[in-house]
């Protein structure tokens, strides 16, 4: 019982802080819009994949991108908590480290899912005005995508938390963007089809768990309805989901361990 | 059985030993002080006891639980007020307290009652719905204190509890701490470098210097052990040999470039002393303080310099400017 209350406390704090920090909420809307409208619009005038226009094609990728950036970043906010000593207050409380980790995951996932919901609303509007034809946003496709995104987010938040728990200063942020977040994004098939990849590139993409999240969501939001190959590897969404779940379970395992070993 | 017992507790950092084979026994219900200059190892000791820093060697038991083997159980028995701010700036004062109540699994009606009580104590009731970001340094300090006091743990650690507070709020806090110890039979461990605070609050205290206990005892006893009053003489040249012949002088020592004499009933002997030592610039008679105790055992004054790096004081300065 006490553990649950503690987990709730951490979740409450993260969610409150997120909603109060306007800049985080606003950038979470602006950034995907830039991708959809500018990259999507610009490139889209020249290329299209799998029978849908480029904006429609990258929309699932942009969903994942939002999850990726916001989740990993959420984790490294821990470094801030350490800096302002809020972490001490939490670590000295009568809670298991595992519960602290769970509370953090829930908080981070909530932040990310709120952003994703905004993105679905944007997707709805863009589909309605005809920018993204072929995108099937129905109650069931959104619900299944959310399940996918939640599972992916849990794994990604865990990565962030693992890194954050081991980092001592915020200076490492930039390195994480360059060496982890961008590669995970670019190597996921978010922006281009991964059917005819050069040999050297293919292994990286297939090793990337994010690839399967993109593949699954793209199949659900576009492929199944259009009955076309949309450039992904086209595993069944079920298999995609299992791979993503496996990834998240492993990350939770490592994260729990990292939290137990965390030093101030 | 003591409620806190440290056994050769030691913490080494790369080049220095912060806490050196510390053996301490603290009894239930007492207010125990760790007194010493900055860098003496007080905070490090505290952080080890509350399970936030692992000791290099040795261990301690708190409420019967080992800090290394049973940290979860130790954490259930304690509360701590940190020296540095650990509240969330984006949340309000009230929200920070509520969060604390949840983390410590307090029933909701008790939580609300205590929040009200501690907010009153630290005089933040009318600012409770402001974000902590808008608080001054002193207000943050008070909020921090309110939070640590809120859940009435069995053992409460206070790291420099009144640092940077004005004398009036300091008095309030002291009274509340004393009441907690008395009414709840709470054991309270305070680190401080304020002599006055240690003297007034602590049942017993340990003076710590360079990671070691220099002397331990009740403040009254420690002062009494010095052997009476102190006469402090300032002069260019003193006839020390003449002083040594006076049998009632128990101790002659140099303190910060001056000479300190320890003796009983100083005022009645003053004339004779002044007659023999020769020309002096100034003289001072007083009852011994904990400063003298520290000086006596370490040969240095405690008040060397101001506490550097203390956030509260820095913040106080910053907020005074605005």
Coordinates of C-alpha atoms in Angstrom, one line a residue:
Chain A
X1 CA 0.0 0.0 0.0
X2 CA 2.7 2.4 1.0
X3 CA 4.6 1.7 -2.1
X4 CA 1.6 2.5 -4.3
X5 CA 1.2 5.8 -2.6
X6 CA 4.8 6.6 -3.2
X7 CA 4.5 5.6 -6.8
X8 CA 1.4 7.8 -7.1
X9 CA 3.4 10.7 -5.5
X10 CA 6.1 10.5 -8.0
X11 CA 3.7 10.2 -10.9
X12 CA 1.8 13.2 -9.6
X13 CA 4.9 15.3 -9.3
X14 CA 6.1 14.5 -12.8
X15 CA 2.8 15.2 -14.4
X16 CA 2.2 18.5 -12.6
X17 CA 5.7 19.6 -13.5
X18 CA 5.2 18.7 -17.1
X19 CA 1.9 20.5 -17.4
X20 CA 3.3 23.6 -15.7
X21 CA 6.4 23.8 -17.9
X22 CA 4.7 25.4 -20.9
X23 CA 7.9 25.3 -23.0
X24 CA 7.9 21.6 -22.8
X25 CA 4.3 21.3 -23.9
X26 CA 4.6 23.8 -26.7
X27 CA 7.8 22.4 -28.1
X28 CA 6.2 19.0 -28.1
X29 CA 3.6 20.4 -30.5
X30 CA 5.8 22.6 -32.7
X31 CA 8.5 20.0 -33.4
X32 CA 6.3 17.3 -35.0
X33 CA 4.5 20.0 -36.9
X34 CA 7.7 21.2 -38.4
X35 CA 8.5 17.6 -39.5
X36 CA 5.1 17.0 -41.0
X37 CA 4.6 20.3 -42.7
X38 CA 8.1 21.3 -43.8
X39 CA 10.1 18.0 -44.2
X40 CA 6.9 16.2 -45.2
X41 CA 5.7 18.9 -47.5
X42 CA 9.1 19.7 -49.0
X43 CA 10.2 16.1 -49.6
X44 CA 6.6 15.1 -50.3
X45 CA 6.5 17.2 -53.5
X46 CA 9.2 14.9 -54.9
X47 CA 8.7 11.5 -53.4
X48 CA 6.0 9.1 -52.3
X49 CA 6.1 5.6 -50.9
X50 CA 3.8 2.7 -51.0
X51 CA 0.9 4.4 -52.6
X52 CA 0.5 7.1 -50.0
X53 CA 1.9 10.6 -50.0
X54 CA 5.1 11.3 -48.0
X55 CA 3.3 13.2 -45.1
X56 CA 1.1 10.2 -44.6
X57 CA 4.1 7.9 -44.8
X58 CA 6.1 9.7 -42.1
X59 CA 3.2 10.4 -39.7
X60 CA 3.7 7.1 -37.8
X61 CA 7.4 8.0 -37.8
X62 CA 6.7 11.4 -36.3
X63 CA 4.6 9.8 -33.6
X64 CA 7.5 7.6 -32.7
X65 CA 9.9 10.5 -32.9
X66 CA 7.9 12.4 -30.3
X67 CA 7.9 9.3 -28.1
X68 CA 11.6 8.8 -28.6
X69 CA 12.8 12.4 -27.8
X70 CA 10.4 13.1 -25.0
X71 CA 11.0 9.7 -23.3
X72 CA 14.8 9.7 -23.4
X73 CA 14.8 13.3 -22.3
X74 CA 12.5 12.6 -19.5
X75 CA 15.1 10.2 -18.1
X76 CA 17.9 12.7 -18.1
X77 CA 15.9 15.1 -16.1
X78 CA 17.0 12.9 -13.2
X79 CA 20.3 14.7 -13.5
X80 CA 18.5 17.9 -12.6
X81 CA 16.8 16.2 -9.7
X82 CA 20.2 15.2 -8.5
X83 CA 21.5 18.7 -8.9
X84 CA 18.7 20.4 -7.0
X85 CA 18.7 17.6 -4.5
X86 CA 15.1 16.6 -5.0
X87 CA 16.5 13.1 -5.6
X88 CA 17.8 13.0 -2.1
X89 CA 14.3 13.6 -0.7
X90 CA 13.0 10.7 -2.8
X91 CA 15.9 8.3 -2.1
X92 CA 15.7 8.7 1.6
X93 CA 11.9 8.1 1.7
X94 CA 10.8 4.6 2.9
X95 CA 10.3 3.3 -0.7
X96 CA 11.9 0.6 -2.6
X97 CA 14.2 1.7 -5.4
X98 CA 12.1 -0.4 -7.7
X99 CA 9.0 1.6 -6.8
X100 CA 10.9 4.8 -7.4
X101 CA 11.8 3.5 -10.9
X102 CA 8.2 2.5 -11.5
X103 CA 6.9 5.9 -10.4
X104 CA 9.4 7.6 -12.8
X105 CA 8.4 5.4 -15.7
X106 CA 4.7 6.1 -15.1
X107 CA 5.4 9.8 -14.9
X108 CA 7.5 9.8 -18.1
X109 CA 5.1 7.7 -20.0
X110 CA 2.2 10.0 -19.0
X111 CA 4.1 13.1 -20.3
X112 CA 4.9 11.3 -23.5
X113 CA 1.4 10.0 -24.1
X114 CA -0.1 13.5 -23.5
X115 CA 2.1 14.7 -26.3
X116 CA 1.1 11.8 -28.5
X117 CA -2.6 12.6 -27.9
X118 CA -2.0 16.1 -29.1
X119 CA -0.3 14.7 -32.1
X120 CA -3.2 12.5 -32.9
X121 CA -5.4 15.6 -32.8
X122 CA -3.1 17.3 -35.2
X123 CA -3.2 14.2 -37.4
X124 CA -6.9 14.3 -37.4
X125 CA -7.0 17.9 -38.5
X126 CA -4.4 17.4 -41.2
X127 CA -6.3 14.3 -42.5
X128 CA -9.5 16.2 -42.4
X129 CA -8.1 19.1 -44.5
X130 CA -6.7 16.6 -47.0
X131 CA -3.0 16.9 -46.2
X132 CA -2.6 13.3 -45.3
X133 CA -5.0 11.2 -47.3
X134 CA -4.8 7.5 -46.7
X135 CA -4.3 7.8 -42.9
X136 CA -6.8 5.8 -41.1
X137 CA -7.5 7.4 -37.7
X138 CA -10.3 5.4 -36.2
X139 CA -11.0 4.7 -32.5
X140 CA -9.6 1.2 -32.8
X141 CA -6.5 2.1 -34.9
X142 CA -5.7 4.9 -32.4
X143 CA -6.3 2.6 -29.5
X144 CA -4.0 -0.1 -30.9
X145 CA -1.4 2.5 -31.8
X146 CA -1.5 3.9 -28.3
X147 CA -0.8 0.5 -26.9
X148 CA 2.2 0.3 -29.2
X149 CA 3.4 3.7 -28.3
X150 CA 2.9 3.1 -24.6
X151 CA 4.9 -0.1 -24.7
X152 CA 7.7 1.6 -26.8
X153 CA 7.6 4.6 -24.5
X154 CA 8.1 2.5 -21.4
X155 CA 11.3 1.0 -22.9
X156 CA 12.5 4.3 -24.1
X157 CA 11.9 6.1 -20.7
X158 CA 13.8 3.2 -19.1
X159 CA 16.8 4.0 -21.4
X160 CA 16.6 7.6 -20.4
X161 CA 16.3 6.7 -16.7
X162 CA 19.3 4.3 -16.9
X163 CA 21.4 7.0 -18.5
X164 CA 20.1 9.7 -16.1
X165 CA 20.8 7.6 -13.1
X166 CA 24.4 7.1 -14.1
X167 CA 25.1 10.6 -15.4
X168 CA 26.5 13.2 -13.0
X169 CA 26.2 16.4 -15.0
X170 CA 23.8 17.7 -17.7
X171 CA 26.7 18.3 -20.0
X172 CA 26.2 14.8 -21.3
X173 CA 22.8 15.6 -22.8
X174 CA 24.2 16.6 -26.1
X175 CA 26.1 13.4 -26.5
X176 CA 23.0 11.4 -25.9
X177 CA 21.2 13.3 -28.6
X178 CA 24.0 12.8 -31.1
X179 CA 24.9 9.2 -30.3
X180 CA 21.6 7.7 -29.2
X181 CA 18.5 9.6 -30.0
X182 CA 19.2 10.7 -33.6
X183 CA 20.6 7.3 -34.6
X184 CA 17.6 5.5 -33.1
X185 CA 15.3 7.9 -35.0
X186 CA 17.1 7.8 -38.4
X187 CA 17.7 4.1 -38.3
X188 CA 14.1 3.2 -37.6
X189 CA 12.5 3.6 -41.0
X190 CA 10.6 6.6 -39.8
X191 CA 11.6 8.7 -42.8
X192 CA 12.2 6.2 -45.6
X193 CA 11.2 2.6 -46.5
X194 CA 13.5 -0.1 -45.4
X195 CA 12.9 -2.6 -48.1
X196 CA 15.9 -2.1 -50.4
X197 CA 18.6 -1.0 -48.0
X198 CA 22.3 -1.1 -48.7
X199 CA 23.8 -4.2 -47.0
X200 CA 25.9 -2.3 -44.5
X201 CA 22.9 -0.3 -43.3
X202 CA 20.3 -3.1 -42.9
X203 CA 21.7 -4.7 -39.8
X204 CA 21.6 -1.5 -37.8
X205 CA 18.0 -0.9 -38.7
X206 CA 17.0 -4.4 -37.9
X207 CA 18.8 -4.3 -34.5
X208 CA 16.9 -1.1 -33.6
X209 CA 13.8 -1.8 -31.5
X210 CA 12.3 1.4 -32.7
X211 CA 12.1 0.0 -36.2
X212 CA 9.5 -2.5 -35.1
X213 CA 7.4 0.1 -33.3
X214 CA 7.3 2.2 -36.5
X215 CA 6.6 -0.9 -38.6
X216 CA 3.7 -1.9 -36.4
X217 CA 2.1 1.5 -36.1
X218 CA 2.5 2.1 -39.8
X219 CA 0.8 -1.1 -40.7
X220 CA -2.1 -0.3 -38.3
X221 CA -2.6 3.3 -39.4
X222 CA -2.0 2.9 -43.2
X223 CA -1.1 -0.6 -44.4
X224 CA -3.9 -2.7 -43.3
X225 CA -6.6 -0.5 -44.7
X226 CA -4.8 0.4 -47.9
X227 CA -3.7 -3.2 -48.5
X228 CA -0.4 -1.9 -49.8
X229 CA 3.1 -2.4 -48.9
X230 CA 4.1 0.8 -47.1
X231 CA 7.8 0.3 -47.2
X232 CA 8.2 -1.3 -43.9
X233 CA 9.4 -4.8 -43.2
X234 CA 5.7 -5.7 -42.8
X235 CA 5.9 -8.1 -40.0
X236 CA 2.5 -8.8 -38.5
X237 CA 1.7 -6.1 -35.9
X238 CA 1.5 -8.8 -33.4
X239 CA 5.1 -9.9 -33.9
X240 CA 6.2 -6.2 -33.9
X241 CA 4.4 -5.8 -30.6
X242 CA 6.1 -8.8 -29.1
X243 CA 9.5 -7.5 -30.1
X244 CA 8.8 -4.1 -28.7
X245 CA 7.5 -5.7 -25.5
X246 CA 10.6 -7.8 -25.1
X247 CA 12.7 -4.7 -25.6
X248 CA 10.8 -2.9 -22.9
X249 CA 11.0 -5.8 -20.4
X250 CA 14.8 -5.9 -20.9
X251 CA 15.1 -2.2 -20.4
X252 CA 13.0 -2.3 -17.2
X253 CA 15.2 -5.0 -15.9
X254 CA 18.4 -3.0 -16.6
X255 CA 16.8 0.1 -15.2
X256 CA 15.7 -1.5 -12.0
X257 CA 19.3 -2.6 -11.5
X258 CA 20.7 0.8 -12.4
X259 CA 18.4 2.4 -9.9
X260 CA 19.5 0.1 -7.2
X261 CA 23.1 1.0 -7.9
X262 CA 22.5 4.7 -8.3
X263 CA 24.8 7.0 -6.4
X264 CA 24.3 10.6 -5.6
Chain B
X1 CA 20.5 -0.4 24.0
X2 CA 21.3 2.8 22.2
X3 CA 19.0 3.7 19.3
X4 CA 21.9 4.7 17.1
X5 CA 25.3 3.0 17.3
X6 CA 28.2 3.6 14.9
X7 CA 30.9 1.0 14.7
X8 CA 34.2 2.3 13.3
X9 CA 32.2 4.2 10.7
X10 CA 34.6 5.5 8.1
X11 CA 34.4 7.4 4.9
X12 CA 37.4 8.0 2.7
X13 CA 37.4 10.2 -0.4
X14 CA 40.2 10.1 -2.8
X15 CA 42.7 12.0 -0.8
X16 CA 41.2 12.6 2.5
X17 CA 39.4 10.8 5.3
X18 CA 36.1 12.6 5.9
X19 CA 35.0 10.4 8.7
X20 CA 37.6 8.5 10.7
X21 CA 36.6 5.3 12.6
X22 CA 33.7 7.0 14.4
X23 CA 32.3 5.2 17.4
X24 CA 29.1 6.8 18.7
X25 CA 26.2 5.8 20.8
X26 CA 23.1 7.9 20.9
X27 CA 20.2 7.1 23.3
X28 CA 16.5 7.1 22.5
X29 CA 14.8 10.4 23.2
X30 CA 17.9 12.6 23.4
X31 CA 18.8 15.6 21.3
X32 CA 22.3 14.8 20.2
X33 CA 24.6 17.4 18.5
X34 CA 27.4 17.0 16.1
X35 CA 29.4 20.2 16.4
X36 CA 32.3 21.1 14.4
X37 CA 33.7 23.5 11.7
X38 CA 32.8 23.2 8.0
X39 CA 34.5 20.1 6.5
X40 CA 34.7 18.3 9.8
X41 CA 32.7 15.4 8.5
X42 CA 29.3 16.1 10.1
X43 CA 27.2 16.0 6.9
X44 CA 29.1 13.0 5.6
X45 CA 28.3 11.2 8.8
X46 CA 24.7 12.1 8.5
X47 CA 24.4 11.0 4.9
X48 CA 25.9 7.6 5.8
X49 CA 23.5 7.2 8.6
X50 CA 20.5 8.0 6.4
X51 CA 21.7 5.4 3.9
X52 CA 22.5 7.9 1.1
X53 CA 26.2 7.4 1.1
X54 CA 27.8 4.0 1.7
X55 CA 30.6 3.9 4.3
X56 CA 34.1 2.9 3.1
X57 CA 34.4 0.7 6.1
X58 CA 32.6 0.1 9.4
X59 CA 28.9 0.3 9.9
X60 CA 26.1 1.6 12.1
X61 CA 22.8 0.4 13.4
X62 CA 19.8 2.6 13.6
X63 CA 16.7 1.5 15.5
X64 CA 18.3 -1.9 15.5
X65 CA 18.7 -2.1 11.7
X66 CA 22.0 -2.1 9.9
X67 CA 22.5 0.8 7.5
X68 CA 24.3 -1.4 5.0
X69 CA 22.3 -4.6 5.1
X70 CA 18.8 -3.2 5.9
X71 CA 18.7 0.3 4.4
X72 CA 14.9 -0.1 3.6
X73 CA 14.1 -0.6 7.3
X74 CA 16.4 2.2 8.4
X75 CA 14.6 4.5 6.0
X76 CA 11.3 3.6 7.6
X77 CA 12.5 4.8 11.0
X78 CA 14.0 8.2 10.1
X79 CA 13.4 11.6 8.7
X80 CA 16.0 14.2 7.6
X81 CA 16.2 17.9 6.9
X82 CA 19.0 18.4 4.4
X83 CA 21.3 21.3 4.4
X84 CA 20.7 22.0 0.7
X85 CA 17.2 22.6 -0.8
X86 CA 15.5 19.5 -2.0
X87 CA 12.0 20.8 -2.8
X88 CA 10.6 21.0 -6.3
X89 CA 10.6 24.5 -7.5
X90 CA 7.8 24.1 -9.9
X91 CA 5.4 22.8 -7.3
X92 CA 3.9 25.0 -4.6
X93 CA 5.0 24.8 -1.0
X94 CA 1.8 23.0 -0.1
X95 CA 2.3 20.5 -2.9
X96 CA 5.8 19.7 -1.8
X97 CA 4.5 18.9 1.7
X98 CA 1.6 16.8 0.3
X99 CA 4.1 14.9 -1.8
X100 CA 6.2 14.2 1.3
X101 CA 3.1 13.0 3.1
X102 CA 2.5 10.5 0.3
X103 CA 6.1 9.3 0.2
X104 CA 5.9 8.6 3.9
X105 CA 2.6 6.9 3.7
X106 CA 0.7 9.3 6.1
X107 CA -3.1 8.9 6.4
X108 CA -4.7 11.8 4.6
X109 CA -6.4 13.5 7.6
X110 CA -3.2 13.3 9.6
X111 CA -1.3 14.6 6.7
X112 CA -3.5 17.7 6.2
X113 CA -3.4 18.4 10.0
X114 CA 0.4 18.2 10.1
X115 CA 0.8 20.3 7.0
X116 CA -1.3 23.0 8.6
X117 CA 0.7 22.7 11.8
X118 CA 4.2 22.9 10.2
X119 CA 3.2 25.7 7.8
X120 CA 2.1 27.7 10.8
X121 CA 5.3 26.9 12.6
X122 CA 7.5 28.2 9.8
X123 CA 5.1 31.0 9.0
X124 CA 4.5 30.1 5.4
X125 CA 0.7 29.6 5.6
X126 CA -0.1 32.6 3.5
X127 CA 2.4 31.6 0.9
X128 CA 1.6 27.9 0.7
X129 CA 0.0 28.1 -2.8
X130 CA 2.9 30.0 -4.3
X131 CA 5.4 28.0 -6.4
X132 CA 8.7 27.4 -4.5
X133 CA 10.5 29.2 -7.3
X134 CA 9.1 32.5 -6.0
X135 CA 10.3 31.8 -2.4
X136 CA 13.3 33.6 -0.9
X137 CA 16.2 31.6 0.4
X138 CA 15.0 31.9 3.9
X139 CA 11.5 30.8 3.0
X140 CA 12.9 27.7 1.1
X141 CA 14.9 26.8 4.2
X142 CA 11.8 27.1 6.3
X143 CA 9.8 24.9 3.9
X144 CA 12.5 22.4 4.0
X145 CA 12.4 22.3 7.7
X146 CA 8.6 22.0 7.8
X147 CA 8.8 19.1 5.5
X148 CA 11.3 17.2 7.5
X149 CA 9.4 17.7 10.7
X150 CA 6.1 16.8 9.2
X151 CA 6.0 13.0 9.6
X152 CA 7.3 12.7 13.1
X153 CA 9.8 10.0 12.5
X154 CA 11.3 8.0 15.4
X155 CA 14.7 9.5 14.6
X156 CA 15.1 12.9 13.0
X157 CA 18.3 14.1 11.5
X158 CA 18.7 17.9 11.1
X159 CA 21.6 19.1 9.0
X160 CA 22.3 22.7 10.1
X161 CA 18.6 23.2 10.7
X162 CA 18.6 27.0 11.3
X163 CA 21.3 28.0 8.9
X164 CA 20.5 31.4 7.4
X165 CA 17.4 32.0 9.5
X166 CA 16.7 35.1 11.4
X167 CA 17.0 34.9 15.3
X168 CA 13.3 34.9 15.8
X169 CA 12.4 32.0 13.5
X170 CA 15.4 30.2 14.9
X171 CA 13.8 30.5 18.4
X172 CA 10.6 29.1 17.1
X173 CA 12.3 26.1 15.5
X174 CA 14.3 25.4 18.6
X175 CA 11.2 25.3 20.7
X176 CA 9.4 23.0 18.3
X177 CA 12.4 20.6 18.2
X178 CA 12.5 20.5 21.9
X179 CA 8.8 19.8 22.1
X180 CA 9.1 17.0 19.6
X181 CA 11.9 15.4 21.6
X182 CA 10.0 15.7 24.8
X183 CA 6.4 14.8 23.7
X184 CA 7.1 12.2 21.1
X185 CA 10.2 10.8 22.7
X186 CA 11.8 11.4 19.3
X187 CA 15.6 11.1 19.0
X188 CA 17.0 14.1 17.2
X189 CA 20.5 14.4 15.8
X190 CA 21.6 17.9 14.8
X191 CA 24.7 19.0 13.0
X192 CA 25.6 22.6 13.6
X193 CA 28.4 25.0 13.7
X194 CA 26.3 27.4 15.8
X195 CA 27.6 27.1 19.4
X196 CA 24.5 28.8 20.8
X197 CA 22.3 26.3 19.0
X198 CA 24.2 23.3 20.3
X199 CA 24.4 24.7 23.8
X200 CA 20.7 25.5 24.0
X201 CA 19.3 22.4 22.4
X202 CA 21.5 19.4 22.9
X203 CA 21.4 17.0 25.8
X204 CA 24.8 15.7 24.7
X205 CA 27.1 16.6 21.9
X206 CA 30.2 15.4 20.2
X207 CA 32.7 17.9 19.0
X208 CA 34.1 16.7 15.7
X209 CA 37.2 17.9 14.0
X210 CA 38.8 16.3 10.9
X211 CA 36.5 13.3 11.0
X212 CA 37.2 12.4 14.6
X213 CA 35.4 12.9 17.8
X214 CA 37.5 15.3 19.9
X215 CA 35.3 15.2 23.0
X216 CA 31.8 14.1 23.9
X217 CA 29.5 15.0 26.7
X218 CA 26.7 17.3 27.9
X219 CA 27.3 20.9 27.1
X220 CA 27.3 22.0 30.7
X221 CA 29.7 19.2 31.7
X222 CA 32.1 20.1 28.8
X223 CA 32.2 23.7 29.9
X224 CA 32.6 22.7 33.6
X225 CA 35.5 20.3 32.6
X226 CA 37.5 23.3 31.5
X227 CA 37.9 24.2 35.1
X228 CA 36.3 27.5 35.8
X229 CA 36.4 30.9 34.2
X230 CA 38.6 32.3 31.5
X231 CA 40.7 35.3 31.5
X232 CA 41.9 36.4 28.1
X233 CA 44.9 38.7 27.9
X234 CA 46.1 40.7 25.0
X235 CA 49.6 42.1 25.3
X236 CA 52.9 42.5 23.4
X237 CA 55.0 40.7 25.9
X238 CA 53.8 38.8 28.9
X239 CA 55.6 37.5 31.9
X240 CA 54.6 33.9 31.4
X241 CA 56.9 32.6 34.1
X242 CA 55.3 34.8 36.7
X243 CA 51.9 33.5 35.7
X244 CA 53.1 29.9 36.0
X245 CA 54.0 30.5 39.6
X246 CA 50.4 31.3 40.5
X247 CA 49.1 28.0 41.6
X248 CA 45.4 28.7 41.2
X249 CA 45.8 29.1 37.4
X250 CA 44.9 25.7 36.0
X251 CA 45.8 26.2 32.4
X252 CA 47.7 28.7 30.3
X253 CA 47.2 28.4 26.6
X254 CA 47.5 30.6 23.5
X255 CA 44.3 31.4 21.7
X256 CA 44.4 33.1 18.4
X257 CA 47.5 35.0 19.3
X258 CA 46.4 36.0 22.7
X259 CA 46.8 34.2 26.0
X260 CA 44.0 32.5 27.8
X261 CA 44.1 31.5 31.4
X262 CA 41.7 29.1 33.0
X263 CA 41.0 29.4 36.7
X264 CA 38.1 29.3 39.2
X265 CA 36.7 32.5 40.6
X266 CA 38.5 34.7 38.2
X267 CA 37.3 38.1 39.3
X268 CA 38.9 37.8 42.8
X269 CA 42.3 36.9 41.4
X270 CA 42.3 39.4 38.6
X271 CA 44.1 42.1 40.4
X272 CA 47.0 39.8 41.4
X273 CA 47.3 38.5 37.9
X274 CA 47.4 42.0 36.4
X275 CA 50.1 42.9 38.8
X276 CA 52.5 40.2 37.8
X277 CA 52.1 40.0 34.0
X278 CA 53.2 43.5 33.2
X279 CA 51.7 45.9 30.7
X280 CA 48.7 44.6 28.8
X281 CA 46.4 46.0 26.1
X282 CA 43.2 44.5 27.0
X283 CA 41.6 41.9 29.4
X284 CA 38.4 39.9 29.3
X285 CA 36.8 37.7 31.9
X286 CA 34.0 35.3 31.0
X287 CA 32.4 32.0 31.7
X288 CA 33.5 29.4 29.3
X289 CA 31.5 28.7 26.1
X290 CA 31.5 25.8 23.7
X291 CA 33.9 27.9 21.7
X292 CA 36.4 27.6 24.5
X293 CA 35.7 23.9 24.7
X294 CA 36.5 23.5 21.1
X295 CA 39.6 25.7 21.4
X296 CA 40.8 23.8 24.4
X297 CA 40.7 20.4 22.7
X298 CA 41.8 21.4 19.2
X299 CA 44.0 24.4 19.7
X300 CA 42.0 26.3 17.1
X301 CA 39.1 28.6 17.2
X302 CA 35.9 27.2 15.8
X303 CA 34.7 30.4 14.2
X304 CA 37.5 30.6 11.6
X305 CA 35.9 32.2 8.6
X306 CA 32.3 32.1 7.7
X307 CA 30.6 28.9 6.5
X308 CA 31.6 28.8 2.8
X309 CA 29.5 27.3 0.2
X310 CA 26.3 27.2 2.2
X311 CA 23.4 27.7 -0.2
X312 CA 21.1 29.3 2.4
X313 CA 23.4 32.1 3.2
X314 CA 24.2 32.7 -0.4
X315 CA 20.5 32.8 -1.2
X316 CA 19.9 35.1 1.7
X317 CA 22.4 37.5 0.2
X318 CA 20.9 37.2 -3.2
X319 CA 17.4 37.8 -1.9
X320 CA 18.5 40.8 0.2
X321 CA 19.8 42.4 -3.0
X322 CA 16.5 42.2 -4.8

